XYZ file of C-alpha atoms in Angstrom:
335
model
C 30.133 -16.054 -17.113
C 31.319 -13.154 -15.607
C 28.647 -11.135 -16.582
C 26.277 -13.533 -14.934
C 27.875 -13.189 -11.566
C 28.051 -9.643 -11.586
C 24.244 -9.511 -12.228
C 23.680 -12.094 -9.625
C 25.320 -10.288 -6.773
C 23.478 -7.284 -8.161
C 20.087 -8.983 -7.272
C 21.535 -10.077 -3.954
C 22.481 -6.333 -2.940
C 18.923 -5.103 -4.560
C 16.884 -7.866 -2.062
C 19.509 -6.874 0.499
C 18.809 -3.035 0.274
C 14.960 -3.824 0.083
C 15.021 -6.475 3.231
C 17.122 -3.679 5.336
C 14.577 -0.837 4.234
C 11.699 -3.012 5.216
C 13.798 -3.768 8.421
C 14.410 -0.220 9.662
C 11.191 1.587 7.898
C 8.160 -0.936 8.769
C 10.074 -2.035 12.237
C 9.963 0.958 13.900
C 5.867 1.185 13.210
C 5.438 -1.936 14.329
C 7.643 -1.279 17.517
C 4.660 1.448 18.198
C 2.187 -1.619 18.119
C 3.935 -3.638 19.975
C 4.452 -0.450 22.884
C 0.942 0.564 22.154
C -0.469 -0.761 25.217
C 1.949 0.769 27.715
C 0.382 4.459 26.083
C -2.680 6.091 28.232
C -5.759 5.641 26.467
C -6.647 8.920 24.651
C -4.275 11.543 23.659
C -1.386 9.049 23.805
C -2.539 6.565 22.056
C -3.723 8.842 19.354
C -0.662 11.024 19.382
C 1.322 7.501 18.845
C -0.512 6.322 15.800
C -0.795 9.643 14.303
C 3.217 9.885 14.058
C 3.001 6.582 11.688
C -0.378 7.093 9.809
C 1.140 8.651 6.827
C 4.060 6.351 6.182
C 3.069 3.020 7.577
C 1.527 1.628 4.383
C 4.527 2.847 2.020
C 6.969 1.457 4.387
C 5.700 -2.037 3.570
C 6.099 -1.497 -0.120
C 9.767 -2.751 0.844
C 8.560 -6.034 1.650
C 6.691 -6.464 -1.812
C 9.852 -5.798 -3.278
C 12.062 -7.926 -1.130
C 9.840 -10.982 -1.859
C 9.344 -10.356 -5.674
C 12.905 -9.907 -6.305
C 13.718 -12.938 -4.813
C 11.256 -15.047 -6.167
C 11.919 -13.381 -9.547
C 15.870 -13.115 -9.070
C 16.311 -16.471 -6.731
C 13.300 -19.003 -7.749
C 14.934 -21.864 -6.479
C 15.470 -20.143 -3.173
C 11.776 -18.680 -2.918
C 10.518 -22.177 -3.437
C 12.981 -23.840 -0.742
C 12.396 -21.065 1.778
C 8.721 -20.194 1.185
C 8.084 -24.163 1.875
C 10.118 -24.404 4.696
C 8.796 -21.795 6.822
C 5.445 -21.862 5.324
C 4.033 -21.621 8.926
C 6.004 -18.354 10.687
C 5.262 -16.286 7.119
C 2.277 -16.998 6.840
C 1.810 -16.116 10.678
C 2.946 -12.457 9.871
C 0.883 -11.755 6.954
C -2.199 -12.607 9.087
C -0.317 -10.394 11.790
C -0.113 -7.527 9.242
C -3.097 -7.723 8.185
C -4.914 -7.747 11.638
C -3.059 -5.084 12.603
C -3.446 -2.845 8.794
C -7.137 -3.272 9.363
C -7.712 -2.487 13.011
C -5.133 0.740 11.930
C -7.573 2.249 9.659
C -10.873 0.825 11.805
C -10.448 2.120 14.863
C -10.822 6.101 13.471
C -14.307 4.857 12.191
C -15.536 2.406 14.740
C -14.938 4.244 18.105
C -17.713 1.816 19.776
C -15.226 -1.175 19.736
C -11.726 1.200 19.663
C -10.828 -1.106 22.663
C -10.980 -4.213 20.483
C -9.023 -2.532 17.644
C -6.073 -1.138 20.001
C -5.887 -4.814 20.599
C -6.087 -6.457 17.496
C -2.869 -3.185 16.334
C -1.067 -4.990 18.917
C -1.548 -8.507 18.771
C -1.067 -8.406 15.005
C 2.193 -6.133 15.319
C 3.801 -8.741 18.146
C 2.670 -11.449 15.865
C 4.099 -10.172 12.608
C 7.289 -9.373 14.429
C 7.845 -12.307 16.276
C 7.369 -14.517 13.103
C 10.084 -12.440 11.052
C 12.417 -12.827 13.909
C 11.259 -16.547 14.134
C 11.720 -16.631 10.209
C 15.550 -15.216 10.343
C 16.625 -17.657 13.025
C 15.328 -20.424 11.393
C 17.009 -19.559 8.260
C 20.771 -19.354 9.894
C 20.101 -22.080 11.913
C 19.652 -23.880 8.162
C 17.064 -25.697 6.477
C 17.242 -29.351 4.667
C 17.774 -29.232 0.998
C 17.718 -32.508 -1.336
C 17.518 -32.867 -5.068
C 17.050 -28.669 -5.129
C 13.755 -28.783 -3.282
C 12.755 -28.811 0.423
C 13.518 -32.182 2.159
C 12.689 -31.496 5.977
C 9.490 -32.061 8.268
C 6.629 -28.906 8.738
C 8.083 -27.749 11.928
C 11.673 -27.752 11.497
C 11.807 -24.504 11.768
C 10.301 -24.252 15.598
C 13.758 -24.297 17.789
C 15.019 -22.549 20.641
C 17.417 -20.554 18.964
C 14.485 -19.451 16.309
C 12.201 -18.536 19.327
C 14.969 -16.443 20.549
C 15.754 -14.674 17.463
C 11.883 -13.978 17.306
C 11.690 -12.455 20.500
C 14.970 -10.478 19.832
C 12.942 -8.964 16.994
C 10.249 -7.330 18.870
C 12.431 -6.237 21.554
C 14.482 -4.416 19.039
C 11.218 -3.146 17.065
C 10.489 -1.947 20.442
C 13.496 0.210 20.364
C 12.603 1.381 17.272
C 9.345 2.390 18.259
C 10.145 4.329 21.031
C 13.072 6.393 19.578
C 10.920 7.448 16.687
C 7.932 8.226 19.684
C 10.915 11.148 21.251
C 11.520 12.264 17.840
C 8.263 13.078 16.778
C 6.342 13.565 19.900
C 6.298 16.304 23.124
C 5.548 16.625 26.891
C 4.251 13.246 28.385
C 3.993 11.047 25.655
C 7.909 11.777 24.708
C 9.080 11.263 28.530
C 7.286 7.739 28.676
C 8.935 7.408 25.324
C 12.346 7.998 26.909
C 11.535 5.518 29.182
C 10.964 2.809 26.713
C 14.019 3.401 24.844
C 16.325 3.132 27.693
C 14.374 -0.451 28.812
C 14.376 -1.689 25.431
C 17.797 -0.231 24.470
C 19.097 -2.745 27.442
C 17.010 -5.704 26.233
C 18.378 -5.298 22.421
C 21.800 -5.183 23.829
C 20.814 -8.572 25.423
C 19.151 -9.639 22.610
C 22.032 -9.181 20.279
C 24.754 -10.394 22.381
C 22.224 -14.007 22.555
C 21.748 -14.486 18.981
C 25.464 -13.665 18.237
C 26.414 -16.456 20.784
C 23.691 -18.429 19.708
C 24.840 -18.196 16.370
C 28.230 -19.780 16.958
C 26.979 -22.638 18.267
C 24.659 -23.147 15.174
C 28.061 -25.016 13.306
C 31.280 -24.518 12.638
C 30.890 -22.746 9.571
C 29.865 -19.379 10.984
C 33.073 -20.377 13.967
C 35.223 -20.493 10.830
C 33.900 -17.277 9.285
C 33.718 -14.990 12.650
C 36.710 -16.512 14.745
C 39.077 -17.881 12.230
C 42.576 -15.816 11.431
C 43.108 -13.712 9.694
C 39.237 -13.496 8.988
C 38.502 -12.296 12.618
C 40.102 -9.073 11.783
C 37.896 -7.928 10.078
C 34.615 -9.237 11.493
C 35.936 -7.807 14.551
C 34.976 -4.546 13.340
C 31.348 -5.359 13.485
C 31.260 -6.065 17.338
C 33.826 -3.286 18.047
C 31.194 -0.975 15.815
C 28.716 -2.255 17.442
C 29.393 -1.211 21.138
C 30.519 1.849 19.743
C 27.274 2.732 18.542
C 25.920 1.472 21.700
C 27.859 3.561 24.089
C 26.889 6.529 21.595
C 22.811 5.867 21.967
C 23.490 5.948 26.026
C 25.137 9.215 26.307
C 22.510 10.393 23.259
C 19.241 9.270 25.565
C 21.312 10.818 28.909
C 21.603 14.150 27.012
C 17.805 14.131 26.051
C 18.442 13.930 22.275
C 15.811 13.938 20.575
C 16.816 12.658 16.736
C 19.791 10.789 17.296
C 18.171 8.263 19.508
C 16.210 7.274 16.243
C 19.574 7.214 13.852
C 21.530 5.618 16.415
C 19.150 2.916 16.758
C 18.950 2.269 12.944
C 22.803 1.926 12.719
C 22.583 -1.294 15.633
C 20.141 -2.744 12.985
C 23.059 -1.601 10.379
C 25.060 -3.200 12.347
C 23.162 -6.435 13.012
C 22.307 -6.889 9.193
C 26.626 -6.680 8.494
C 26.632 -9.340 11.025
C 23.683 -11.407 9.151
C 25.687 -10.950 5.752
C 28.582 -11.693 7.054
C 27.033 -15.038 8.554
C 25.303 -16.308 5.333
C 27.368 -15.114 2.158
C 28.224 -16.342 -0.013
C 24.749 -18.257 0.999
C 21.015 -17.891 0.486
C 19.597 -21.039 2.192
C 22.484 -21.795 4.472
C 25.228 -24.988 3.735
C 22.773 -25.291 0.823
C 22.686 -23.168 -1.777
C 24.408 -20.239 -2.712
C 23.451 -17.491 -4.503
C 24.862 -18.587 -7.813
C 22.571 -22.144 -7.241
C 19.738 -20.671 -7.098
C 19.850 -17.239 -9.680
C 17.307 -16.969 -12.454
C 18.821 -17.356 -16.049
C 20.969 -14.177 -16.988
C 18.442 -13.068 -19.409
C 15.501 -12.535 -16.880
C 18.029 -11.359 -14.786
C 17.909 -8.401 -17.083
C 14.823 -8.167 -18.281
C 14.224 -7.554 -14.442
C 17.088 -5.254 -13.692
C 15.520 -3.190 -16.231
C 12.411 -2.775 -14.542
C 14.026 -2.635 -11.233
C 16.572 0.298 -12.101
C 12.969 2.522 -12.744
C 10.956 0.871 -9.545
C 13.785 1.608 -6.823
C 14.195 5.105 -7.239
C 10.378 5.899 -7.797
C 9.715 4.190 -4.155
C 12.711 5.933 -3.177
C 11.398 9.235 -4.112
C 8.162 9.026 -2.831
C 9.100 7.914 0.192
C 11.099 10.821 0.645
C 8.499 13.006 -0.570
C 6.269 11.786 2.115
C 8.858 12.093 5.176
C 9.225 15.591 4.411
C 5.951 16.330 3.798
C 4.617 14.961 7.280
C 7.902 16.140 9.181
C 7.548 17.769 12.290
C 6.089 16.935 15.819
C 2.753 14.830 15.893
C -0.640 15.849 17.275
C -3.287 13.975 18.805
C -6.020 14.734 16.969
C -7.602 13.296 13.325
C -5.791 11.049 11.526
C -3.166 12.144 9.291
């Protein structure tokens, strides 16, 4: 028995790690889609893309591994969740994909590169907005009878998810535009500055909305966040939170050009505590926990086995590729 927990909150820190990396690695490419049209046409636009082209597919390889591992690690939760918000997912793989292929088209097809800058952004806002959309209406809970989905196709469409969906892109945004001053010069980095000190207002917005909004989902999260002597320490996460904040101001006033990114990543840090915190001991909400809905300890294994060579290869080529495309981005080719 106690083996079996251990393993299981294994998994859950595994899908955790992998969520977060897809989070904080794929989010800040897709915040350049979403700011894509703000960029002159030309040199900017280029210069933009350029800075992701060599990551942007290997970031994603942290969503493959977030969704395996919980439909190998969590089955019953896959199957719950996947046919519960059926819709919004499927709504951001067509948004990936729309925006993967116009990524790679628009170098070869310079005829229509009007129609591909749109289709990068349209499938970027898309694919963010549903994830967001997908989040909120995962807190916000989903019916569960007799272990299997027992709510209507459009459950999940609420206020509060629409909120947490656009909280997503604005944040993305932010994302976008930090790692725009980091890797880019001259105009395209001052407009860049720009967007990070909009968006860096709207995410502060944004995060202060879904946190109330969150509250008034139920009582449960009230208990967990506001209940003594429980609220010192989820205190912290707030108190770290504007913190951070005040520390990305004085880091865009000064004109830094790194810590904007880092700084940025820690409010999603900070954001994702705040999600944990929220949903543990949970996986689907009032509904099941992680121990409900864990695979049987031997695949659990078998997997872990497999898993313990996977992470650090993706890891290490991920790395690998950072350093080998470090430095400030051009305008011209592609990669």
């Amino acid at each position: 028995m106690g083996i079996n927990i251990d393993l299981t909150m294994i998994w859950a820190f595994i899908i955790a790690f992998a969520v977060f990396a897809y989070v904080v690695m794929d989010g800040f490419d897709l915040g350049i889609g979403i700011l894509f049209p703000t960029f002159g046409v030309g040199k900017e636009r280029d210069q933009a893309m350029n800075s992701i082209a060599p990551v942007w597919d290997g970031n994603e390889t942290w969503l493959v591994l977030g969704g395996g591992g919980l439909f190998a690690a969590f089955p019953l939760a896959y199957g719950v969740v996947m046919t519960a918000l059926y819709p919004p997912i499927i709504a951001m793989l067509l948004g990936l994909v729309f925006r993967g292929v116009a990524f790679e088209a628009r170098w070869r097809d310079p005829k229509h590169r009007a129609g591909w800058d749109f289709a990068f952004t349209a499938g970027s806002i898309v694919a963010a907005f549903a994830q967001g959309v997908t989040l909120g209406a995962l807190l916000q809970g989903v019916e569960v009878a007799d272990r299997a989905y027992a709510g209507g196709w459009l459950d999940w469409l609420t206020p509060f998810s629409l909120l947490t969906g656009a909280s997503v892109v604005c944040g993305y945004a932010l994302l976008g535009a930090t790692w725009l001053i980091w890797k880019t010069e001259e105009g395209t980095q001052g407009h860049a500055y720009r967007l990070a000190g909009r968006f860096f207002v709207l995410t502060l917005i944004a995060i202060l909305a879904v946190s109330l909004g969150t509250l008034g989902l139920g009582t449960d999260y009230r208990q967990k966040w506001l209940s003594t002597p429980a609220i010192f320490a989820t205190s912290q996460v707030p108190l770290l939170t504007a913190i951070l904040a005040f520390a990305f101001y004085r880091s865009l006033k000064k004109r830094r050009e790194v810590a904007p990114f880092f700084l940025a990543l820690a409010l999603f840090l900070m954001s994702f505590a705040g999600l944990g915190v929220s949903m543990y001991p949970y996986v689907v909400p009032n509904a099941l926990t992680i121990w409900d809905a864990a695979a049987p300890e031997r695949s659990q294994i078998f997997m872990l086995v497999g898993a313990s060579a996977l992470v650090p290869i993706i890891l290490a080529y991920t790395a690998w590729s950072y350093w080998v495309f470090r430095g400030k981005t051009g305008h011209e080719g592609y990669h």
